[in-house]
Amino acid sequence: MPDYETFELGNIVLQSGATLRGAKLAFKTFGQLNAAKDNVIVFPTFYGGQHYQNEAIIVEGRALDPSKYFIIVPNMLGNGLSSSPSNTPPPYNKARFPGVTSYDNIMAQHRLVTERFGIEKIAMVTGFSMGAQQTFHWGALFPDMVERIMPVCGSAKTSHHNFVFLEGVKSAITADAAWMEGWYDKQPTKGLRAMGRVYAGWAVSQAFYREEVYLDLGYSSLEDYLVEFWEGRRVEGDANDFLAMLWTWQNGDISANSLYDGDFHKALGAIKAKAIVMPCRTDLYFPPEDNANEVGHMPNAELRPIESIWGHLAGGPGWNPPDAKFVDDAHRELLAR
Amino acid sequence: MPDYETFELGNIVLQSGATLRGAKLAFKTFGQLNAAKDNVIVFPTFYGGQHYQNEAIIVEGRALDPSKYFIIVPNMLGNGLSSSPSNTPPPYNKARFPGVTSYDNIMAQHRLVTERFGIEKIAMVTGFSMGAQQTFHWGALFPDMVERIMPVCGSAKTSHHNFVFLEGVKSAITADAAWMEGWYDKQPTKGLRAMGRVYAGWAVSQAFYREEVYLDLGYSSLEDYLVEFWEGRRVEGDANDFLAMLWTWQNGDISANSLYDGDFHKALGAIKAKAIVMPCRTDLYFPPEDNANEVGHMPNAELRPIESIWGHLAGGPGWNPPDAKFVDDAHRELLAR
């Protein structure tokens, strides 16, 4: 028995023009929706993550408190639980899985929230990394519905540099002949391991390695950290799913839709939600400068960087306790506004 | 006719214990050695580079002026001109080419300088990136011979983070089945292209991409920059040569030898040369913090960062004119000390 539910989306037409037939949105809820339906938090997942990882900070007594809030964690399309290359029946399976945007994700999540639960207002949307990108999209696409947003280590639009970082990740997977242009029957594990090694240098900071934080975390050596953590977390996944989410990431842009026609500043300006935008000071692919620029165009936003050497991973749900407390405090403060 | 000369090293025993038989050191000289033999500059090559790229800043009227100085550019072992996997006869060819350290390189270069030219003092050693690493090695291994050093965008010891960045580069090449564990007859071009894409995000800064500098350089789009510059410069090379130089880089450490027995601070402290150590402020794999730490242990060194958004490539010989002028001015100033 899975520990999550599935919302049947039916046939959804994506921004690309493809129709994903019998599309599914896997989700999990925590806590109870109150009578006024005003205690809702939406907490989308990150790249390669599923609702399981988000659960770490949905804890009684912490900001995302299931005894107070009704917390919905929708799984991103492509993550292996919601419709993905790995679980979609032919003909849209594997390499033929269509490009899905964050816009497509948020439209699906909006249907879940409104059709399944009859919710009209969301107290807060928050998320880490690609979850932060989805958070920005919620704010821009449904400005009258979303009261607060707190994107952590993610941007409203994927920068050129971030795009290039992802080209490196993608090329590592696809250099493996066993990938077979996506038509593999067995995972291209050499490519997935290479992907893990490429990722390892990007996701935490230079100082994280300089101070050998991985030893404090219990890894026995640098190589052990690379194999156990970085290769390990990638070989458990599906190559096409990773590539599908990567496509979503590379194409992240809150203005790439008919509401804003590519006018990025207009889309940022339309976000009415009270916002704390939270980069990490040492994040190498979502650097604070990109968020600072975004905050400058948002009417109700504050920039609040995490001062940490954990780089991008500083924002991971509960991963580094001091950073997690910093995130938790901000969640609490924003919810009280 | 090659435009360079070759110094026959004979059989050299490497730090690893392997003997490289009939080893060759390719080099080119510029200018004339004066009678006092006190106008010598040694200018080693960088990763994937050959003496051709260094020539760009060996120009009359600039600091590295061949009308004043006798400038020796030794090609790094593994770079395709000096002994390398691609040009060594069996049995030490291809995948069997032994690991060569910067120590091994500097010992070979020292023989060239002393045996071939009878030089006893070097006015300055300078180099970019792995050339900077060789520069540090010269200073630590021959402190009474080297009067000045100016390492640009490189460190005396490869940091853990830098090592991990290189793991990503390496895994991109080796994920290609056509690499055949090094025993290919045809280049693994898919892996080399992947290597180029992995490199692209690292070698220049986030701001370089944010400001779309590649368009100013004449590339027609981001993808054009990735294909023409990054894939293009890698598919021209040899995979095993790249991996050999990468091994040298990963094992860079001025104290990893019997002189210093791994005592890094002692090795830094032994560098008598007047030094300007020049990182770039936005270098993602040789960040200024590592050089700052090194300078703190060097008796005659000054830290002088290049304030540029060109990241690591700011230090490339002549690549970005304002940065090149900054380097040139420092060369001139150091030579005058």
XYZ file of C-alpha atoms in Angstrom:
674
model
C 0.000 0.000 0.000
C 1.474 3.363 -0.985
C 1.489 6.000 1.723
C 0.226 8.653 -0.685
C -2.840 9.380 -2.772
C -3.245 9.934 -6.490
C -5.353 12.604 -8.107
C -6.542 11.592 -11.560
C -5.950 14.553 -13.836
C -7.435 12.867 -16.909
C -6.118 14.101 -20.226
C -4.101 17.265 -19.790
C -2.838 19.430 -22.606
C 0.645 20.671 -21.845
C 2.156 24.003 -22.845
C 4.130 22.110 -25.486
C 0.906 21.007 -27.184
C 1.280 17.363 -26.198
C -1.605 15.670 -24.406
C -0.711 13.553 -21.428
C -3.576 11.061 -21.270
C -4.653 9.627 -17.945
C -2.204 11.900 -16.148
C -1.699 11.353 -12.447
C -0.685 13.682 -9.665
C 0.631 11.836 -6.628
C 0.332 13.754 -3.371
C 0.242 13.408 0.355
C -1.520 15.564 2.897
C -0.713 16.214 6.526
C -3.058 17.608 9.177
C -6.695 18.623 8.788
C -8.299 21.193 6.534
C -10.231 23.476 8.875
C -13.787 24.607 8.304
C -12.771 28.035 7.008
C -10.302 26.332 4.657
C -7.761 29.000 5.551
C -5.006 26.841 7.005
C -3.532 25.511 3.743
C 0.145 25.165 2.944
C 1.339 23.786 -0.405
C 4.857 22.361 -0.361
C 6.016 21.063 -3.786
C 8.932 18.668 -4.208
C 12.484 19.288 -5.475
C 14.586 17.774 -8.271
C 14.812 14.036 -7.779
C 12.797 14.315 -4.571
C 9.461 12.856 -3.604
C 7.081 13.785 -0.791
C 9.111 11.591 1.564
C 11.953 14.113 1.741
C 9.595 17.032 2.432
C 8.102 15.178 5.393
C 11.272 15.805 7.396
C 10.178 19.332 8.286
C 6.432 18.687 8.605
C 6.587 18.210 12.328
C 4.409 19.193 15.254
C 5.956 22.125 17.074
C 7.816 23.331 14.004
C 6.593 25.942 11.536
C 5.014 23.446 9.159
C 2.933 22.048 11.987
C 0.354 19.451 10.938
C -1.606 20.091 14.129
C -2.311 23.606 12.846
C -2.026 23.455 9.088
C -3.346 21.358 6.262
C -0.190 20.695 4.297
C -0.368 19.348 0.758
C 2.788 17.950 -0.809
C 2.244 17.457 -4.554
C 4.855 15.350 -6.314
C 6.392 17.052 -9.335
C 5.535 15.520 -12.694
C 8.496 13.408 -13.755
C 9.508 12.418 -10.223
C 8.504 8.772 -10.582
C 5.295 8.989 -8.511
C 3.305 11.543 -10.499
C 3.195 10.905 -14.268
C 6.753 10.317 -15.418
C 8.695 8.656 -18.224
C 9.142 5.609 -16.006
C 5.468 5.053 -15.148
C 3.545 6.314 -18.187
C 2.186 3.605 -20.480
C 3.103 3.643 -24.187
C 3.145 5.594 -26.431
C 4.200 8.567 -24.233
C 6.604 6.513 -22.119
C 10.393 6.631 -21.766
C 12.109 8.883 -24.311
C 8.763 9.992 -25.698
C 7.584 11.565 -22.444
C 6.764 15.182 -23.336
C 8.416 18.277 -21.958
C 6.517 19.401 -18.860
C 6.900 22.945 -17.548
C 6.491 24.306 -14.048
C 3.402 26.042 -15.459
C 2.004 22.601 -16.328
C 2.828 21.387 -12.830
C 1.121 24.305 -11.139
C -1.989 23.960 -13.309
C -2.234 20.335 -12.215
C -1.612 21.230 -8.571
C -4.224 23.982 -8.770
C -6.787 21.439 -9.932
C -5.912 19.179 -7.024
C -6.265 22.016 -4.548
C -9.536 23.364 -5.937
C -11.318 20.302 -7.347
C -10.392 17.799 -4.703
C -10.426 20.045 -1.652
C -12.471 23.103 -2.653
C -9.730 25.401 -1.429
C -9.868 29.059 -2.500
C -6.994 30.576 -0.525
C -3.550 29.220 0.216
C -1.886 30.581 3.335
C 1.599 29.776 2.052
C 3.418 28.006 -0.734
C 6.987 27.016 0.012
C 9.546 24.711 -1.490
C 13.226 24.017 -1.978
C 15.132 24.301 -5.258
C 12.748 23.243 -8.057
C 10.137 23.378 -5.298
C 11.064 27.048 -4.957
C 10.615 27.501 -8.682
C 7.134 25.981 -8.389
C 6.516 28.319 -5.439
C 7.315 31.365 -7.573
C 5.025 29.996 -10.281
C 2.154 29.646 -7.807
C 2.659 33.265 -6.782
C 2.683 34.587 -10.330
C -0.038 32.360 -11.792
C -2.523 32.659 -8.927
C -1.753 36.005 -7.285
C -5.229 36.373 -5.736
C -5.178 32.926 -4.228
C -1.693 32.704 -2.729
C -1.211 34.823 0.395
C 2.432 34.051 1.145
C 5.336 32.446 -0.641
C 8.701 31.370 0.632
C 10.952 30.004 -2.112
C 14.155 28.494 -0.687
C 17.237 28.174 -2.924
C 15.445 28.599 -6.205
C 14.636 31.294 -8.733
C 11.593 32.516 -10.652
C 13.462 31.978 -13.899
C 16.309 29.584 -14.602
C 19.439 31.608 -15.305
C 21.709 30.954 -18.256
C 24.444 29.729 -15.931
C 22.087 27.362 -14.166
C 20.994 26.100 -17.598
C 24.629 25.408 -18.488
C 25.267 23.600 -15.193
C 22.331 21.360 -16.123
C 23.770 20.784 -19.598
C 26.749 19.235 -17.845
C 24.511 17.019 -15.742
C 22.498 15.974 -18.779
C 25.519 15.263 -20.933
C 26.973 13.009 -18.232
C 23.877 10.804 -18.297
C 23.519 10.793 -22.056
C 27.199 10.073 -22.765
C 26.512 6.525 -21.556
C 25.703 4.358 -24.574
C 23.517 2.249 -22.279
C 21.109 5.176 -22.137
C 20.161 4.252 -25.728
C 18.585 7.646 -26.426
C 16.145 6.876 -23.634
C 15.013 3.451 -24.874
C 16.944 1.416 -22.314
C 15.489 -1.591 -20.527
C 18.183 -1.448 -17.859
C 19.260 1.814 -16.218
C 22.407 3.444 -17.657
C 24.120 3.260 -14.305
C 27.471 4.493 -15.543
C 25.784 7.672 -16.758
C 23.831 8.007 -13.517
C 26.993 7.630 -11.482
C 28.714 10.217 -13.684
C 25.759 12.513 -13.113
C 26.248 12.092 -9.375
C 29.900 13.077 -9.641
C 29.137 16.099 -11.780
C 26.494 17.181 -9.284
C 28.759 16.767 -6.273
C 30.904 19.807 -6.980
C 27.916 22.052 -7.619
C 25.479 21.279 -4.824
C 27.631 22.311 -1.887
C 30.202 25.066 -1.657
C 33.955 25.169 -1.982
C 34.118 25.818 1.773
C 32.000 22.723 2.500
C 34.777 20.658 0.964
C 37.558 22.822 2.390
C 36.245 22.176 5.901
C 35.609 18.490 5.141
C 32.029 18.662 6.392
C 31.395 15.243 4.829
C 33.611 13.712 7.505
C 31.466 15.321 10.213
C 28.447 13.776 8.506
C 29.891 10.312 8.986
C 31.385 9.593 5.567
C 34.731 7.896 5.902
C 36.532 9.806 3.145
C 35.949 12.164 0.254
C 35.589 9.196 -2.101
C 33.127 7.559 0.279
C 31.026 10.722 0.196
C 31.090 10.729 -3.616
C 30.122 7.079 -3.914
C 27.684 6.650 -1.039
C 25.896 9.988 -1.167
C 26.251 11.236 -4.743
C 26.378 8.086 -6.833
C 24.068 6.314 -4.398
C 21.230 8.803 -4.640
C 21.404 8.814 -8.445
C 21.635 5.098 -9.213
C 18.379 4.628 -7.322
C 16.557 6.826 -9.816
C 15.446 6.524 -13.416
C 17.504 8.251 -16.105
C 14.540 9.427 -18.165
C 12.789 10.732 -15.068
C 15.897 12.730 -14.193
C 16.052 14.068 -17.734
C 12.353 14.967 -17.702
C 12.699 16.970 -14.479
C 15.867 18.529 -15.838
C 13.931 19.748 -18.871
C 11.337 21.258 -16.537
C 14.113 22.985 -14.618
C 15.910 24.333 -17.663
C 12.634 25.793 -18.895
C 11.617 27.365 -15.575
C 10.246 30.884 -16.125
C 7.190 32.348 -14.421
C 6.538 34.565 -17.425
C 6.667 31.888 -20.135
C 2.918 31.683 -20.561
C -0.003 33.583 -22.050
C -0.552 35.585 -18.849
C 2.783 37.366 -19.147
C 4.037 36.627 -22.663
C 7.638 36.470 -21.497
C 7.541 39.781 -19.619
C 9.508 38.606 -16.620
C 9.353 41.866 -14.667
C 5.613 42.061 -15.182
C 5.219 38.527 -13.837
C 7.335 39.306 -10.788
C 5.365 42.515 -10.226
C 2.130 40.570 -10.296
C 3.046 38.443 -7.293
C 0.888 39.900 -4.520
C 1.903 37.366 -1.895
C 3.953 38.430 1.086
C 7.269 36.819 0.346
C 10.519 35.868 1.982
C 12.909 34.849 -0.778
C 15.676 32.756 0.687
C 18.809 31.897 -1.271
C 21.928 30.487 0.317
C 24.923 32.799 0.245
C 27.179 30.105 -1.222
C 24.726 28.448 -3.634
C 26.657 27.909 -6.868
C 23.734 27.524 -9.283
C 20.985 29.548 -7.632
C 23.242 32.379 -6.414
C 21.704 35.147 -4.269
C 22.260 37.740 -7.005
C 19.503 36.222 -9.140
C 17.037 36.332 -6.257
C 18.097 39.883 -5.362
C 17.201 40.958 -8.867
C 13.838 39.204 -8.613
C 13.005 40.670 -5.218
C 13.650 44.120 -6.662
C 10.651 43.633 -8.920
C 8.284 42.054 -6.382
C 6.009 44.404 -4.399
C 5.909 42.475 -1.109
C 9.158 40.579 -0.973
C 12.122 40.453 1.336
C 15.469 38.843 0.495
C 16.850 36.810 3.382
C 19.939 34.740 2.529
C 20.993 31.716 4.539
C 24.544 32.397 5.688
C 25.935 28.903 5.347
C 28.721 27.004 3.641
C 26.304 24.246 2.678
C 25.706 25.884 -0.697
C 22.550 24.784 -2.453
C 21.953 21.998 0.054
C 21.547 24.530 2.868
C 17.897 24.742 1.824
C 17.251 20.983 1.768
C 14.421 20.094 4.149
C 16.050 19.524 7.507
C 19.415 18.542 6.076
C 21.662 20.861 8.055
C 20.103 21.597 11.436
C 21.286 25.231 11.835
C 20.133 26.089 8.318
C 16.903 24.186 8.863
C 16.248 26.300 11.950
C 16.855 29.464 9.945
C 14.304 28.265 7.375
C 11.871 27.213 10.084
C 12.069 30.589 11.827
C 11.332 32.378 8.579
C 8.393 30.074 7.813
C 6.988 30.852 11.236
C 7.522 34.583 10.878
C 5.985 34.717 7.417
C 2.951 32.690 8.474
C 2.402 35.157 11.348
C 2.354 38.180 9.041
C 58.435 21.125 -39.390
C 57.300 21.676 -35.824
C 57.788 25.209 -34.485
C 59.162 23.883 -31.209
C 62.121 21.883 -29.939
C 62.301 18.649 -27.994
C 64.573 17.956 -25.049
C 65.364 14.270 -24.690
C 64.920 13.376 -21.027
C 65.948 9.767 -21.482
C 64.533 7.346 -18.938
C 62.929 9.199 -16.065
C 61.689 7.601 -12.879
C 58.455 9.204 -11.781
C 57.249 9.745 -8.227
C 54.880 6.819 -8.776
C 57.811 4.460 -9.359
C 57.093 4.001 -13.058
C 59.902 4.660 -15.518
C 59.009 6.676 -18.567
C 61.568 5.513 -21.110
C 62.736 7.875 -23.810
C 60.728 10.687 -22.268
C 60.462 13.940 -24.203
C 59.947 17.490 -23.099
C 58.672 19.725 -25.900
C 59.433 23.416 -25.435
C 59.755 26.664 -27.242
C 61.949 29.621 -26.413
C 61.518 33.290 -27.182
C 64.201 35.973 -27.116
C 67.885 35.583 -26.306
C 69.601 34.327 -23.198
C 71.963 37.123 -22.167
C 75.579 36.600 -21.164
C 74.855 36.857 -17.446
C 72.009 34.334 -17.902
C 69.881 36.502 -15.617
C 66.992 37.312 -17.954
C 65.143 33.995 -17.792
C 61.397 33.573 -17.513
C 59.810 30.112 -17.368
C 56.165 30.011 -18.413
C 54.603 26.512 -18.172
C 51.393 25.554 -19.992
C 47.856 25.045 -18.652
C 45.381 22.159 -18.787
C 44.757 21.188 -22.379
C 47.018 23.983 -23.551
C 50.266 23.918 -25.508
C 52.938 26.560 -25.944
C 50.862 28.108 -28.736
C 48.348 29.585 -26.293
C 51.060 31.060 -24.066
C 52.564 32.887 -27.051
C 49.648 35.326 -27.037
C 51.212 37.380 -24.242
C 54.867 36.974 -25.224
C 54.958 40.215 -27.137
C 57.458 43.018 -27.556
C 56.409 45.993 -25.460
C 54.454 43.881 -23.020
C 55.772 42.475 -19.741
C 56.870 39.146 -21.196
C 58.992 40.962 -23.749
C 61.177 38.691 -25.886
C 63.444 41.617 -26.719
C 64.433 41.738 -23.032
C 63.861 38.272 -21.660
C 64.688 34.725 -22.569
C 61.331 33.043 -22.156
C 61.087 29.266 -22.015
C 57.680 27.650 -22.444
C 57.873 23.978 -21.450
C 54.905 21.852 -22.497
C 53.343 19.932 -19.633
C 53.756 16.164 -19.759
C 50.487 14.730 -21.062
C 49.639 17.701 -23.284
C 50.199 15.856 -26.557
C 53.576 17.455 -27.401
C 55.676 16.377 -24.430
C 55.435 12.680 -23.543
C 51.751 11.812 -23.360
C 49.410 8.833 -23.623
C 48.783 9.747 -27.264
C 52.436 9.878 -28.385
C 54.238 7.370 -26.168
C 55.101 4.057 -27.837
C 53.926 0.774 -26.274
C 53.888 -0.503 -23.618
C 53.370 2.769 -21.671
C 50.918 4.197 -24.193
C 47.208 5.008 -23.960
C 45.562 3.744 -20.768
C 48.904 2.512 -19.454
C 50.506 5.962 -19.366
C 51.656 6.440 -15.782
C 50.466 9.099 -13.375
C 52.726 12.148 -13.700
C 52.850 14.748 -10.947
C 53.686 18.430 -11.101
C 56.833 17.441 -9.205
C 57.762 15.148 -12.103
C 57.074 17.980 -14.537
C 59.230 20.466 -12.653
C 62.109 17.986 -12.342
C 62.014 17.547 -16.119
C 61.814 21.295 -16.694
C 64.696 21.861 -14.283
C 66.839 19.520 -16.338
C 65.940 21.411 -19.493
C 66.815 24.739 -17.908
C 70.095 23.597 -16.360
C 71.403 20.906 -18.720
C 70.392 22.482 -21.992
C 70.937 26.138 -21.160
C 73.226 26.148 -18.116
C 70.859 28.495 -16.293
C 71.331 28.915 -12.535
C 68.816 31.650 -11.712
C 65.306 32.197 -13.005
C 64.058 35.779 -12.861
C 60.411 34.699 -12.840
C 58.199 31.677 -13.212
C 54.608 32.395 -14.151
C 51.684 30.431 -15.499
C 47.933 30.155 -15.662
C 45.818 27.479 -13.962
C 47.832 24.240 -14.004
C 50.656 26.513 -15.166
C 50.176 28.346 -11.875
C 50.392 25.065 -10.025
C 53.683 24.345 -11.762
C 54.795 27.860 -10.850
C 54.191 27.174 -7.160
C 56.083 23.903 -7.510
C 59.082 25.700 -9.020
C 59.080 28.085 -6.066
C 58.920 25.341 -3.461
C 61.249 22.824 -5.115
C 63.971 25.284 -6.162
C 63.707 28.158 -3.690
C 67.325 29.305 -4.221
C 66.991 29.371 -7.980
C 63.645 31.072 -8.513
C 63.653 34.795 -7.776
C 60.010 35.612 -8.505
C 56.814 33.700 -9.053
C 53.459 34.841 -10.295
C 50.867 32.072 -10.301
C 47.629 33.167 -11.992
C 44.354 31.370 -11.188
C 45.918 28.320 -9.634
C 46.843 26.933 -6.235
C 49.838 25.303 -4.578
C 47.672 22.344 -3.649
C 44.527 21.110 -5.349
C 41.610 21.617 -2.982
C 39.055 18.920 -2.235
C 36.393 20.893 -4.073
C 38.590 21.326 -7.122
C 39.267 17.577 -7.011
C 35.522 16.920 -7.022
C 34.940 19.311 -9.921
C 37.521 17.250 -11.822
C 35.761 14.019 -10.880
C 32.754 15.368 -12.766
C 34.896 16.192 -15.795
C 36.515 12.775 -15.697
C 33.272 10.872 -15.274
C 31.789 12.659 -18.291
C 34.600 11.380 -20.514
C 34.665 7.898 -19.067
C 30.873 7.397 -19.180
C 31.239 7.055 -22.949
C 31.568 3.362 -23.801
C 33.665 4.391 -26.805
C 36.389 5.370 -24.341
C 36.945 1.603 -23.858
C 38.843 2.097 -20.593
C 41.402 4.071 -22.570
C 42.017 1.487 -25.298
C 40.073 3.272 -28.033
C 41.321 3.590 -31.594
C 38.888 6.402 -32.330
C 38.304 9.276 -29.915
C 35.266 8.948 -27.616
C 33.793 12.159 -28.979
C 30.518 11.884 -27.110
C 32.456 11.803 -23.852
C 34.694 14.664 -24.979
C 31.666 16.756 -25.877
C 30.085 15.936 -22.523
C 33.335 16.991 -20.871
C 33.081 20.311 -22.694
C 29.554 20.882 -21.401
C 30.498 19.989 -17.848
C 33.424 22.393 -18.046
C 31.362 25.248 -19.445
C 29.538 26.025 -16.214
C 32.708 25.949 -14.150
C 35.241 27.924 -16.132
C 33.461 31.258 -16.195
C 31.243 32.835 -13.567
C 27.504 33.014 -13.058
C 27.715 36.714 -13.924
C 29.513 35.953 -17.207
C 26.404 34.057 -18.273
C 24.000 36.535 -16.652
C 25.510 39.332 -18.721
C 25.655 37.145 -21.834
C 29.313 37.949 -22.458
C 29.446 35.126 -25.017
C 27.271 37.239 -27.305
C 29.793 40.090 -27.070
C 32.473 37.577 -28.039
C 30.670 36.849 -31.276
C 28.872 33.612 -30.476
C 25.377 33.665 -31.904
C 23.595 32.079 -28.937
C 24.219 30.273 -25.687
C 24.041 26.934 -27.491
C 26.473 28.196 -30.122
C 28.919 29.091 -27.356
C 28.558 25.612 -25.836
C 29.076 23.824 -29.141
C 31.655 26.012 -30.848
C 33.820 26.962 -27.883
C 33.332 24.208 -25.307
C 32.675 21.105 -27.351
C 34.942 22.369 -30.119
C 38.024 22.797 -27.961
C 37.575 19.338 -26.434
C 36.852 17.227 -29.501
C 40.180 18.389 -30.927
C 42.036 16.747 -28.047
C 42.849 13.220 -26.990
C 40.784 11.662 -24.203
C 43.703 9.879 -22.530
C 45.828 13.013 -22.689
C 43.037 14.952 -20.971
C 42.763 12.245 -18.330
C 46.533 12.183 -17.794
C 46.678 15.937 -17.216
C 43.598 15.678 -15.011
C 45.416 13.150 -12.848
C 48.339 15.557 -12.568
C 45.940 18.318 -11.543
C 44.086 16.245 -8.978
C 47.402 15.304 -7.387
C 48.837 18.815 -7.338
C 50.558 19.506 -4.002
C 53.892 21.266 -3.550
C 54.549 19.291 -0.375
C 53.898 15.799 -1.751
C 57.563 14.888 -2.050
C 60.535 13.911 0.069
C 61.557 17.553 0.605
C 58.443 18.360 2.586
C 56.832 15.009 3.397
C 53.339 16.440 3.054
C 53.967 19.426 5.335
C 52.122 21.959 3.206
C 52.797 24.970 5.410
C 56.487 24.140 5.507
C 56.578 23.959 1.715
C 54.818 27.305 1.393
C 57.151 28.818 3.935
C 60.158 27.624 1.959
C 59.228 29.663 -1.113
C 61.761 32.491 -1.029
C 60.670 34.048 -4.302
C 58.991 37.426 -4.376
C 55.468 36.514 -5.300
C 52.280 38.031 -6.576
C 49.587 35.392 -6.244
C 46.705 36.251 -8.526
C 43.364 34.486 -8.314
C 40.230 35.773 -10.003
C 37.523 36.960 -7.620
C 34.866 34.828 -9.344
C 36.909 31.700 -10.091
C 34.684 28.750 -9.165
C 37.368 26.064 -8.779
C 40.446 28.030 -7.791
C 38.634 30.494 -5.499
C 40.635 33.338 -3.941
C 40.158 31.905 -0.445
C 42.547 29.051 -1.196
C 45.243 31.453 -2.416
C 44.653 33.752 0.569
C 45.395 30.852 2.864
C 48.540 30.014 0.910
C 49.816 33.597 0.854
C 49.443 33.685 4.622
C 52.183 31.071 4.854
C 54.535 32.519 2.227
C 57.226 34.948 3.428
C 57.354 37.204 0.347
C 53.938 36.979 -1.203
C 51.168 39.394 -1.995
C 47.594 38.392 -2.897
C 46.214 40.419 -5.796
C 42.859 39.195 -7.121
C 41.622 39.998 -10.615
C 38.262 41.719 -10.173
C 36.469 40.231 -13.137
C 33.341 38.266 -13.999
C 35.342 36.036 -16.325
C 35.862 33.502 -13.544
C 38.735 31.109 -14.082
C 39.204 32.253 -17.675
C 40.107 35.772 -16.509
C 43.651 34.455 -16.174
C 43.836 32.889 -19.634
C 46.753 34.386 -21.600
C 45.336 37.428 -23.325
C 41.776 36.132 -23.398
C 39.964 39.105 -21.892
C 41.877 42.296 -22.675
C 41.143 44.209 -19.422
C 42.117 41.186 -17.323
C 45.149 40.563 -19.525
C 46.290 44.129 -18.877
C 45.894 43.594 -15.132
C 48.073 40.478 -15.392
C 50.577 42.259 -17.609
C 50.910 45.187 -15.204
C 51.579 42.825 -12.327
C 54.153 40.877 -14.338
C 55.931 44.127 -15.100
C 55.785 45.321 -11.492
C 57.055 42.031 -10.120
C 59.916 41.863 -12.620
C 60.957 45.376 -11.517
C 61.137 44.416 -7.850
